[in-house]
Amino acid sequence: MRVDIMSEISEAIEIRRPPAHAPRPSSGHAALPFQPQRAGRALDARTRRAIHAAFTANPCLRNWPAESIDGLCDAGYLKTWLNGELIFARHGPCDDIQVVLSGAIEMSWTNAAGARAVAVYMWPNEVINFIPVIDGGGSMHDQRAHGLTTLFHISRDALFAQFEREPALLRGVLELICVRSRALHRRIGRTALSGFRARLADQLLTLAEWHGQPTPRGIELTIRLSQEDLASLLVASRQSVNKELRRLVRERIIDSQYSRLTILDLDGLRAISDGEE
């Protein structure tokens, strides 16, 4: 689990989130409680450590030399995006990779009727967008900030310069692409062959693996996803999600309070995911 490293990243960025009732600024930067953009060479040591942590916490990238990550830090820039702000449009140019330092990125598709399906949320400690940067084919999704989101952007030129200096870095990137591809195909198989209850259980298990905090009561998810967010991930209606979550609460598999989910019976949730109930 990545909770300790994620807390280090959040601390390093030092963003004061506005209260939930605060109005969203209409334009300009004056009303924002953070510096919206900062060059990599101006980063403080703690933020640099957070970027290093995001690379080295990933099993596929943990062998990247510190000097290579330092080079990327010097070449990139830090930027904070508002909730819902479009970072990259589907099929549009996507010429840099990003390190997610706070908030999240929603990777989604939207059809002509406005229906939205979420492929995945990329949370803090993830390094993303290697495929569009390497192949130059543009973003595969609409990418939007989910909550106030801080990213460290690294250009294609800077990344390729590091590959030229250290060709072995490419192996880690290829491994990461393979890991994510296998996860995607596993999800496609689940969607095709499993019922909704099993797919929801599987999604909750995945969230617990990446964002679970052990507590005396069970495993608490450290992120907050609305029922609408879960519905978009599962390509289902919010009503279906609400009905199934209520059932899981009645069965004492999970607990739900104030949009915070706690898994009370991990084995029971796994049995549902595997279709063994």
PDB file of C-alpha atoms in Angstrom:
ATOM      1  CA  MET A   1       0.000   0.000   0.000  1.00  0.00           C
ATOM      2  CA  ARG A   2       1.145   3.513  -0.781  1.00  0.00           C
ATOM      3  CA  VAL A   3      -0.420   5.591   1.966  1.00  0.00           C
ATOM      4  CA  ASP A   4       2.856   6.656   3.645  1.00  0.00           C
ATOM      5  CA  ILE A   5       4.455   7.790   0.395  1.00  0.00           C
ATOM      6  CA  MET A   6       1.264   9.549  -0.691  1.00  0.00           C
ATOM      7  CA  SER A   7       1.152  11.490   2.579  1.00  0.00           C
ATOM      8  CA  GLU A   8       4.761  12.544   2.003  1.00  0.00           C
ATOM      9  CA  ILE A   9       3.824  13.801  -1.451  1.00  0.00           C
ATOM     10  CA  SER A  10       0.830  15.757  -0.164  1.00  0.00           C
ATOM     11  CA  GLU A  11       2.982  17.352   2.532  1.00  0.00           C
ATOM     12  CA  ALA A  12       5.691  18.265   0.056  1.00  0.00           C
ATOM     13  CA  ILE A  13       3.355  20.180  -2.237  1.00  0.00           C
ATOM     14  CA  GLU A  14       1.975  22.257   0.664  1.00  0.00           C
ATOM     15  CA  ILE A  15      -1.364  23.091  -0.952  1.00  0.00           C
ATOM     16  CA  ARG A  16      -4.094  24.518   1.257  1.00  0.00           C
ATOM     17  CA  ARG A  17      -7.343  23.197  -0.164  1.00  0.00           C
ATOM     18  CA  PRO A  18     -10.201  25.697  -0.110  1.00  0.00           C
ATOM     19  CA  PRO A  19     -13.248  24.829   2.030  1.00  0.00           C
ATOM     20  CA  ALA A  20     -15.933  22.795   0.291  1.00  0.00           C
ATOM     21  CA  HIS A  21     -18.318  25.778   0.382  1.00  0.00           C
ATOM     22  CA  ALA A  22     -15.809  28.218  -1.089  1.00  0.00           C
ATOM     23  CA  PRO A  23     -16.808  29.620  -4.506  1.00  0.00           C
ATOM     24  CA  ARG A  24     -14.772  28.528  -7.469  1.00  0.00           C
ATOM     25  CA  PRO A  25     -12.672  31.391  -8.866  1.00  0.00           C
ATOM     26  CA  SER A  26     -14.077  32.596 -12.175  1.00  0.00           C
ATOM     27  CA  SER A  27     -10.776  33.553 -13.775  1.00  0.00           C
ATOM     28  CA  GLY A  28      -7.239  34.623 -13.090  1.00  0.00           C
ATOM     29  CA  HIS A  29      -4.842  33.425 -10.423  1.00  0.00           C
ATOM     30  CA  ALA A  30      -5.276  36.063  -7.720  1.00  0.00           C
ATOM     31  CA  ALA A  31      -7.938  34.165  -5.749  1.00  0.00           C
ATOM     32  CA  LEU A  32      -6.140  30.822  -5.792  1.00  0.00           C
ATOM     33  CA  PRO A  33      -4.477  29.646  -2.544  1.00  0.00           C
ATOM     34  CA  PHE A  34      -1.521  28.139  -4.395  1.00  0.00           C
ATOM     35  CA  GLN A  35       1.122  29.018  -6.934  1.00  0.00           C
ATOM     36  CA  PRO A  36      -0.431  27.690 -10.184  1.00  0.00           C
ATOM     37  CA  GLN A  37       2.819  27.041 -12.062  1.00  0.00           C
ATOM     38  CA  ARG A  38       6.477  26.762 -11.142  1.00  0.00           C
ATOM     39  CA  ALA A  39       9.581  25.892 -13.166  1.00  0.00           C
ATOM     40  CA  GLY A  40      11.400  22.705 -12.235  1.00  0.00           C
ATOM     41  CA  ARG A  41      14.643  24.476 -11.352  1.00  0.00           C
ATOM     42  CA  ALA A  42      12.712  26.536  -8.781  1.00  0.00           C
ATOM     43  CA  LEU A  43      11.401  23.479  -6.904  1.00  0.00           C
ATOM     44  CA  ASP A  44      12.184  23.180  -3.219  1.00  0.00           C
ATOM     45  CA  ALA A  45      13.953  20.078  -1.920  1.00  0.00           C
ATOM     46  CA  ARG A  46      10.801  18.522  -0.448  1.00  0.00           C
ATOM     47  CA  THR A  47       8.926  18.708  -3.743  1.00  0.00           C
ATOM     48  CA  ARG A  48      11.892  17.159  -5.531  1.00  0.00           C
ATOM     49  CA  ARG A  49      11.845  14.328  -2.996  1.00  0.00           C
ATOM     50  CA  ALA A  50       8.138  13.823  -3.701  1.00  0.00           C
ATOM     51  CA  ILE A  51       8.816  13.514  -7.440  1.00  0.00           C
ATOM     52  CA  HIS A  52      11.658  11.067  -6.762  1.00  0.00           C
ATOM     53  CA  ALA A  53       9.315   9.080  -4.493  1.00  0.00           C
ATOM     54  CA  ALA A  54       6.689   8.816  -7.230  1.00  0.00           C
ATOM     55  CA  PHE A  55       9.218   7.288  -9.633  1.00  0.00           C
ATOM     56  CA  THR A  56      10.983   4.973  -7.206  1.00  0.00           C
ATOM     57  CA  ALA A  57       7.785   3.739  -5.501  1.00  0.00           C
ATOM     58  CA  ASN A  58       6.716   2.153  -8.781  1.00  0.00           C
ATOM     59  CA  PRO A  59       8.266  -1.340  -9.079  1.00  0.00           C
ATOM     60  CA  CYS A  60       8.841  -0.805 -12.800  1.00  0.00           C
ATOM     61  CA  LEU A  61      10.700   2.495 -12.345  1.00  0.00           C
ATOM     62  CA  ARG A  62      12.409   2.030  -8.985  1.00  0.00           C
ATOM     63  CA  ASN A  63      15.816   1.399 -10.603  1.00  0.00           C
ATOM     64  CA  TRP A  64      15.930   4.751 -12.361  1.00  0.00           C
ATOM     65  CA  PRO A  65      19.107   6.543 -11.208  1.00  0.00           C
ATOM     66  CA  ALA A  66      18.633   9.601  -9.012  1.00  0.00           C
ATOM     67  CA  GLU A  67      20.581  11.754 -11.467  1.00  0.00           C
ATOM     68  CA  SER A  68      18.152  10.840 -14.267  1.00  0.00           C
ATOM     69  CA  ILE A  69      15.167  11.870 -12.151  1.00  0.00           C
ATOM     70  CA  ASP A  70      17.012  15.060 -11.172  1.00  0.00           C
ATOM     71  CA  GLY A  71      17.471  15.831 -14.861  1.00  0.00           C
ATOM     72  CA  LEU A  72      13.740  15.440 -15.432  1.00  0.00           C
ATOM     73  CA  CYS A  73      13.008  17.649 -12.424  1.00  0.00           C
ATOM     74  CA  ASP A  74      15.203  20.407 -13.853  1.00  0.00           C
ATOM     75  CA  ALA A  75      13.511  20.194 -17.256  1.00  0.00           C
ATOM     76  CA  GLY A  76       9.876  20.094 -16.111  1.00  0.00           C
ATOM     77  CA  TYR A  77       7.380  22.364 -14.416  1.00  0.00           C
ATOM     78  CA  LEU A  78       4.825  22.114 -11.622  1.00  0.00           C
ATOM     79  CA  LYS A  79       1.236  23.099 -12.350  1.00  0.00           C
ATOM     80  CA  THR A  80      -1.987  22.989 -10.336  1.00  0.00           C
ATOM     81  CA  TRP A  81      -5.294  22.369 -12.091  1.00  0.00           C
ATOM     82  CA  LEU A  82      -8.791  23.180 -10.836  1.00  0.00           C
ATOM     83  CA  ASN A  83     -11.440  20.519 -10.325  1.00  0.00           C
ATOM     84  CA  GLY A  84     -12.954  19.519 -13.671  1.00  0.00           C
ATOM     85  CA  GLU A  85     -10.389  21.419 -15.734  1.00  0.00           C
ATOM     86  CA  LEU A  86      -9.501  19.721 -19.024  1.00  0.00           C
ATOM     87  CA  ILE A  87      -5.798  18.885 -19.117  1.00  0.00           C
ATOM     88  CA  PHE A  88      -5.712  16.934 -22.392  1.00  0.00           C
ATOM     89  CA  ALA A  89      -8.544  16.287 -24.844  1.00  0.00           C
ATOM     90  CA  ARG A  90      -9.043  12.884 -26.413  1.00  0.00           C
ATOM     91  CA  HIS A  91      -7.034  12.655 -29.662  1.00  0.00           C
ATOM     92  CA  GLY A  92      -5.495  16.049 -28.883  1.00  0.00           C
ATOM     93  CA  PRO A  93      -1.754  16.639 -28.443  1.00  0.00           C
ATOM     94  CA  CYS A  94      -0.245  15.104 -25.312  1.00  0.00           C
ATOM     95  CA  ASP A  95       3.440  15.925 -25.427  1.00  0.00           C
ATOM     96  CA  ASP A  96       4.532  15.432 -21.831  1.00  0.00           C
ATOM     97  CA  ILE A  97       4.367  12.824 -19.107  1.00  0.00           C
ATOM     98  CA  GLN A  98       3.073  13.832 -15.689  1.00  0.00           C
ATOM     99  CA  VAL A  99       3.767  12.888 -12.113  1.00  0.00           C
ATOM    100  CA  VAL A 100       0.548  13.094 -10.087  1.00  0.00           C
ATOM    101  CA  LEU A 101       1.396  14.791  -6.795  1.00  0.00           C
ATOM    102  CA  SER A 102      -2.051  15.609  -5.402  1.00  0.00           C
ATOM    103  CA  GLY A 103      -5.653  15.220  -6.454  1.00  0.00           C
ATOM    104  CA  ALA A 104      -6.276  12.792  -9.321  1.00  0.00           C
ATOM    105  CA  ILE A 105      -6.668  12.563 -13.082  1.00  0.00           C
ATOM    106  CA  GLU A 106      -9.913  11.227 -14.523  1.00  0.00           C
ATOM    107  CA  MET A 107      -9.275   9.333 -17.769  1.00  0.00           C
ATOM    108  CA  SER A 108     -12.624   9.151 -19.570  1.00  0.00           C
ATOM    109  CA  TRP A 109     -14.547   9.015 -22.828  1.00  0.00           C
ATOM    110  CA  THR A 110     -17.674  11.013 -23.642  1.00  0.00           C
ATOM    111  CA  ASN A 111     -20.058  10.290 -26.509  1.00  0.00           C
ATOM    112  CA  ALA A 112     -22.108  12.714 -28.596  1.00  0.00           C
ATOM    113  CA  ALA A 113     -25.042  12.395 -26.192  1.00  0.00           C
ATOM    114  CA  GLY A 114     -22.861  13.431 -23.262  1.00  0.00           C
ATOM    115  CA  ALA A 115     -22.669  10.004 -21.615  1.00  0.00           C
ATOM    116  CA  ARG A 116     -19.356   9.536 -19.814  1.00  0.00           C
ATOM    117  CA  ALA A 117     -17.382   6.385 -19.103  1.00  0.00           C
ATOM    118  CA  VAL A 118     -14.306   6.527 -16.881  1.00  0.00           C
ATOM    119  CA  ALA A 119     -11.425   4.245 -17.800  1.00  0.00           C
ATOM    120  CA  VAL A 120      -9.465   4.889 -14.624  1.00  0.00           C
ATOM    121  CA  TYR A 121      -8.528   7.494 -12.035  1.00  0.00           C
ATOM    122  CA  MET A 122      -4.796   8.127 -11.721  1.00  0.00           C
ATOM    123  CA  TRP A 123      -3.972   9.039  -8.135  1.00  0.00           C
ATOM    124  CA  PRO A 124      -0.905  10.527  -6.416  1.00  0.00           C
ATOM    125  CA  ASN A 125       2.323   8.604  -6.906  1.00  0.00           C
ATOM    126  CA  GLU A 126       1.541   7.696 -10.524  1.00  0.00           C
ATOM    127  CA  VAL A 127       3.634   8.623 -13.573  1.00  0.00           C
ATOM    128  CA  ILE A 128       1.344   8.778 -16.583  1.00  0.00           C
ATOM    129  CA  ASN A 129       1.032   9.323 -20.349  1.00  0.00           C
ATOM    130  CA  PHE A 130       4.071   7.395 -21.551  1.00  0.00           C
ATOM    131  CA  ILE A 131       2.174   5.935 -24.542  1.00  0.00           C
ATOM    132  CA  PRO A 132       1.015   9.220 -26.176  1.00  0.00           C
ATOM    133  CA  VAL A 133       4.393  10.812 -25.509  1.00  0.00           C
ATOM    134  CA  ILE A 134       6.311   7.907 -27.056  1.00  0.00           C
ATOM    135  CA  ASP A 135       4.085   7.279 -30.085  1.00  0.00           C
ATOM    136  CA  GLY A 136       2.952  10.877 -30.651  1.00  0.00           C
ATOM    137  CA  GLY A 137      -0.598   9.712 -31.307  1.00  0.00           C
ATOM    138  CA  GLY A 138      -2.345  12.103 -28.937  1.00  0.00           C
ATOM    139  CA  SER A 139      -4.242  11.468 -25.728  1.00  0.00           C
ATOM    140  CA  MET A 140      -6.311   8.283 -25.608  1.00  0.00           C
ATOM    141  CA  HIS A 141      -8.808   9.867 -23.205  1.00  0.00           C
ATOM    142  CA  ASP A 142     -10.222  13.148 -22.060  1.00  0.00           C
ATOM    143  CA  GLN A 143      -8.050  13.880 -19.043  1.00  0.00           C
ATOM    144  CA  ARG A 144      -9.569  16.095 -16.349  1.00  0.00           C
ATOM    145  CA  ALA A 145      -8.538  17.147 -12.881  1.00  0.00           C
ATOM    146  CA  HIS A 146     -10.521  15.290 -10.211  1.00  0.00           C
ATOM    147  CA  GLY A 147     -10.379  17.718  -7.324  1.00  0.00           C
ATOM    148  CA  LEU A 148      -7.656  20.324  -6.987  1.00  0.00           C
ATOM    149  CA  THR A 149      -4.797  18.527  -8.727  1.00  0.00           C
ATOM    150  CA  THR A 150      -1.067  19.227  -8.876  1.00  0.00           C
ATOM    151  CA  LEU A 151       1.008  17.641 -11.625  1.00  0.00           C
ATOM    152  CA  PHE A 152       4.674  17.782 -12.511  1.00  0.00           C
ATOM    153  CA  HIS A 153       4.930  17.959 -16.309  1.00  0.00           C
ATOM    154  CA  ILE A 154       7.971  16.572 -18.173  1.00  0.00           C
ATOM    155  CA  SER A 155       8.287  17.194 -21.912  1.00  0.00           C
ATOM    156  CA  ARG A 156       8.852  14.548 -24.576  1.00  0.00           C
ATOM    157  CA  ASP A 157      12.199  16.156 -25.475  1.00  0.00           C
ATOM    158  CA  ALA A 158      13.423  15.969 -21.867  1.00  0.00           C
ATOM    159  CA  LEU A 159      12.285  12.352 -21.520  1.00  0.00           C
ATOM    160  CA  PHE A 160      13.894  11.277 -24.800  1.00  0.00           C
ATOM    161  CA  ALA A 161      17.116  13.052 -23.827  1.00  0.00           C
ATOM    162  CA  GLN A 162      17.277  10.859 -20.720  1.00  0.00           C
ATOM    163  CA  PHE A 163      16.596   7.758 -22.835  1.00  0.00           C
ATOM    164  CA  GLU A 164      19.544   8.674 -25.059  1.00  0.00           C
ATOM    165  CA  ARG A 165      21.818   9.050 -22.025  1.00  0.00           C
ATOM    166  CA  GLU A 166      20.467   5.960 -20.247  1.00  0.00           C
ATOM    167  CA  PRO A 167      18.875   3.512 -22.738  1.00  0.00           C
ATOM    168  CA  ALA A 168      18.237   1.072 -19.863  1.00  0.00           C
ATOM    169  CA  LEU A 169      15.507   3.431 -18.607  1.00  0.00           C
ATOM    170  CA  LEU A 170      13.313   2.272 -21.467  1.00  0.00           C
ATOM    171  CA  ARG A 171      13.055  -1.209 -19.975  1.00  0.00           C
ATOM    172  CA  GLY A 172      11.238   0.125 -16.927  1.00  0.00           C
ATOM    173  CA  VAL A 173       8.846   2.125 -19.100  1.00  0.00           C
ATOM    174  CA  LEU A 174       8.071  -0.931 -21.242  1.00  0.00           C
ATOM    175  CA  GLU A 175       7.443  -3.001 -18.105  1.00  0.00           C
ATOM    176  CA  LEU A 176       5.078  -0.328 -16.790  1.00  0.00           C
ATOM    177  CA  ILE A 177       3.152  -0.241 -20.070  1.00  0.00           C
ATOM    178  CA  CYS A 178       2.861  -4.050 -19.945  1.00  0.00           C
ATOM    179  CA  VAL A 179       1.620  -4.031 -16.331  1.00  0.00           C
ATOM    180  CA  ARG A 180      -1.050  -1.468 -17.146  1.00  0.00           C
ATOM    181  CA  SER A 181      -2.021  -3.296 -20.342  1.00  0.00           C
ATOM    182  CA  ARG A 182      -2.526  -6.547 -18.413  1.00  0.00           C
ATOM    183  CA  ALA A 183      -4.652  -4.727 -15.840  1.00  0.00           C
ATOM    184  CA  LEU A 184      -6.750  -3.242 -18.646  1.00  0.00           C
ATOM    185  CA  HIS A 185      -7.305  -6.634 -20.301  1.00  0.00           C
ATOM    186  CA  ARG A 186      -8.193  -8.160 -16.938  1.00  0.00           C
ATOM    187  CA  ARG A 187     -10.812  -5.460 -16.496  1.00  0.00           C
ATOM    188  CA  ILE A 188     -12.175  -6.028 -20.011  1.00  0.00           C
ATOM    189  CA  GLY A 189     -12.540  -9.719 -19.195  1.00  0.00           C
ATOM    190  CA  ARG A 190     -14.323  -8.908 -15.944  1.00  0.00           C
ATOM    191  CA  THR A 191     -16.706  -6.564 -17.718  1.00  0.00           C
ATOM    192  CA  ALA A 192     -17.512  -9.151 -20.376  1.00  0.00           C
ATOM    193  CA  LEU A 193     -17.962 -12.170 -18.111  1.00  0.00           C
ATOM    194  CA  SER A 194     -18.913 -10.986 -14.611  1.00  0.00           C
ATOM    195  CA  GLY A 195     -22.147  -9.670 -13.191  1.00  0.00           C
ATOM    196  CA  PHE A 196     -22.443  -6.176 -11.792  1.00  0.00           C
ATOM    197  CA  ARG A 197     -22.090  -7.267  -8.158  1.00  0.00           C
ATOM    198  CA  ALA A 198     -18.787  -9.048  -8.899  1.00  0.00           C
ATOM    199  CA  ARG A 199     -17.472  -6.092 -10.913  1.00  0.00           C
ATOM    200  CA  LEU A 200     -18.255  -3.657  -8.101  1.00  0.00           C
ATOM    201  CA  ALA A 201     -16.529  -5.931  -5.582  1.00  0.00           C
ATOM    202  CA  ASP A 202     -13.492  -6.185  -7.854  1.00  0.00           C
ATOM    203  CA  GLN A 203     -13.344  -2.392  -8.202  1.00  0.00           C
ATOM    204  CA  LEU A 204     -13.494  -1.953  -4.420  1.00  0.00           C
ATOM    205  CA  LEU A 205     -10.692  -4.506  -3.983  1.00  0.00           C
ATOM    206  CA  THR A 206      -8.542  -2.608  -6.492  1.00  0.00           C
ATOM    207  CA  LEU A 207      -9.152   0.670  -4.669  1.00  0.00           C
ATOM    208  CA  ALA A 208      -8.312  -1.010  -1.361  1.00  0.00           C
ATOM    209  CA  GLU A 209      -5.045  -2.365  -2.769  1.00  0.00           C
ATOM    210  CA  TRP A 210      -3.856   1.062  -3.833  1.00  0.00           C
ATOM    211  CA  HIS A 211      -5.584   3.348  -1.342  1.00  0.00           C
ATOM    212  CA  GLY A 212      -6.433   1.180   1.674  1.00  0.00           C
ATOM    213  CA  GLN A 213      -5.509   2.193   5.218  1.00  0.00           C
ATOM    214  CA  PRO A 214      -5.747  -0.597   7.831  1.00  0.00           C
ATOM    215  CA  THR A 215      -7.857   0.410  10.838  1.00  0.00           C
ATOM    216  CA  PRO A 216      -9.252  -1.540  13.816  1.00  0.00           C
ATOM    217  CA  ARG A 217     -12.570  -1.854  11.932  1.00  0.00           C
ATOM    218  CA  GLY A 218     -11.188  -2.898   8.564  1.00  0.00           C
ATOM    219  CA  ILE A 219      -9.545  -1.329   5.522  1.00  0.00           C
ATOM    220  CA  GLU A 220     -10.583   2.274   5.021  1.00  0.00           C
ATOM    221  CA  LEU A 221     -10.268   3.828   1.569  1.00  0.00           C
ATOM    222  CA  THR A 222      -8.246   7.017   1.858  1.00  0.00           C
ATOM    223  CA  ILE A 223      -9.850   8.472  -1.268  1.00  0.00           C
ATOM    224  CA  ARG A 224     -13.380   9.653  -1.753  1.00  0.00           C
ATOM    225  CA  LEU A 225     -15.352   8.662  -4.813  1.00  0.00           C
ATOM    226  CA  SER A 226     -18.986   9.606  -5.201  1.00  0.00           C
ATOM    227  CA  GLN A 227     -21.532   7.036  -6.314  1.00  0.00           C
ATOM    228  CA  GLU A 228     -21.599   8.841  -9.655  1.00  0.00           C
ATOM    229  CA  ASP A 229     -17.816   8.364  -9.964  1.00  0.00           C
ATOM    230  CA  LEU A 230     -18.136   4.650  -9.203  1.00  0.00           C
ATOM    231  CA  ALA A 231     -20.975   4.379 -11.705  1.00  0.00           C
ATOM    232  CA  SER A 232     -18.801   5.947 -14.417  1.00  0.00           C
ATOM    233  CA  LEU A 233     -15.972   3.530 -13.619  1.00  0.00           C
ATOM    234  CA  LEU A 234     -18.341   0.570 -13.901  1.00  0.00           C
ATOM    235  CA  VAL A 235     -20.357   1.943 -16.846  1.00  0.00           C
ATOM    236  CA  ALA A 236     -23.524   1.618 -14.792  1.00  0.00           C
ATOM    237  CA  SER A 237     -26.236   3.834 -13.363  1.00  0.00           C
ATOM    238  CA  ARG A 238     -25.821   5.586 -10.037  1.00  0.00           C
ATOM    239  CA  GLN A 239     -29.008   3.867  -8.885  1.00  0.00           C
ATOM    240  CA  SER A 240     -27.434   0.440  -9.510  1.00  0.00           C
ATOM    241  CA  VAL A 241     -24.338   1.421  -7.537  1.00  0.00           C
ATOM    242  CA  ASN A 242     -26.431   2.786  -4.682  1.00  0.00           C
ATOM    243  CA  LYS A 243     -28.536  -0.378  -4.513  1.00  0.00           C
ATOM    244  CA  GLU A 244     -25.521  -2.697  -4.432  1.00  0.00           C
ATOM    245  CA  LEU A 245     -23.579  -0.595  -1.907  1.00  0.00           C
ATOM    246  CA  ARG A 246     -26.599  -0.660   0.396  1.00  0.00           C
ATOM    247  CA  ARG A 247     -26.734  -4.440   0.063  1.00  0.00           C
ATOM    248  CA  LEU A 248     -23.024  -4.749   0.919  1.00  0.00           C
ATOM    249  CA  VAL A 249     -23.592  -2.543   3.979  1.00  0.00           C
ATOM    250  CA  ARG A 250     -26.511  -4.722   5.136  1.00  0.00           C
ATOM    251  CA  GLU A 251     -24.330  -7.810   4.714  1.00  0.00           C
ATOM    252  CA  ARG A 252     -21.578  -6.174   6.819  1.00  0.00           C
ATOM    253  CA  ILE A 253     -19.123  -6.505   3.928  1.00  0.00           C
ATOM    254  CA  ILE A 254     -18.496  -2.746   3.870  1.00  0.00           C
ATOM    255  CA  ASP A 255     -19.434   0.342   5.818  1.00  0.00           C
ATOM    256  CA  SER A 256     -20.192   3.696   4.226  1.00  0.00           C
ATOM    257  CA  GLN A 257     -20.191   6.974   6.132  1.00  0.00           C
ATOM    258  CA  TYR A 258     -19.897  10.476   4.682  1.00  0.00           C
ATOM    259  CA  SER A 259     -18.628   9.183   1.294  1.00  0.00           C
ATOM    260  CA  ARG A 260     -15.906   7.219   3.093  1.00  0.00           C
ATOM    261  CA  LEU A 261     -15.883   3.467   2.470  1.00  0.00           C
ATOM    262  CA  THR A 262     -14.440   0.880   4.856  1.00  0.00           C
ATOM    263  CA  ILE A 263     -14.092  -2.776   3.890  1.00  0.00           C
ATOM    264  CA  LEU A 264     -15.131  -4.811   6.930  1.00  0.00           C
ATOM    265  CA  ASP A 265     -14.932  -8.308   5.417  1.00  0.00           C
ATOM    266  CA  LEU A 266     -12.096  -8.549   2.891  1.00  0.00           C
ATOM    267  CA  ASP A 267     -12.510 -12.304   2.358  1.00  0.00           C
ATOM    268  CA  GLY A 268     -16.224 -11.865   1.797  1.00  0.00           C
ATOM    269  CA  LEU A 269     -15.594  -9.153  -0.785  1.00  0.00           C
ATOM    270  CA  ARG A 270     -13.062 -11.388  -2.558  1.00  0.00           C
ATOM    271  CA  ALA A 271     -15.604 -14.214  -2.671  1.00  0.00           C
ATOM    272  CA  ILE A 272     -18.118 -11.892  -4.320  1.00  0.00           C
ATOM    273  CA  SER A 273     -15.478 -10.722  -6.803  1.00  0.00           C
ATOM    274  CA  ASP A 274     -14.612 -14.328  -7.672  1.00  0.00           C
ATOM    275  CA  GLY A 275     -18.274 -15.276  -8.056  1.00  0.00           C
ATOM    276  CA  GLU A 276     -18.041 -17.821  -5.221  1.00  0.00           C
ATOM    277  CA  GLU A 277     -21.029 -16.706  -3.176  1.00  0.00           C
TER     278      GLU A 277
END
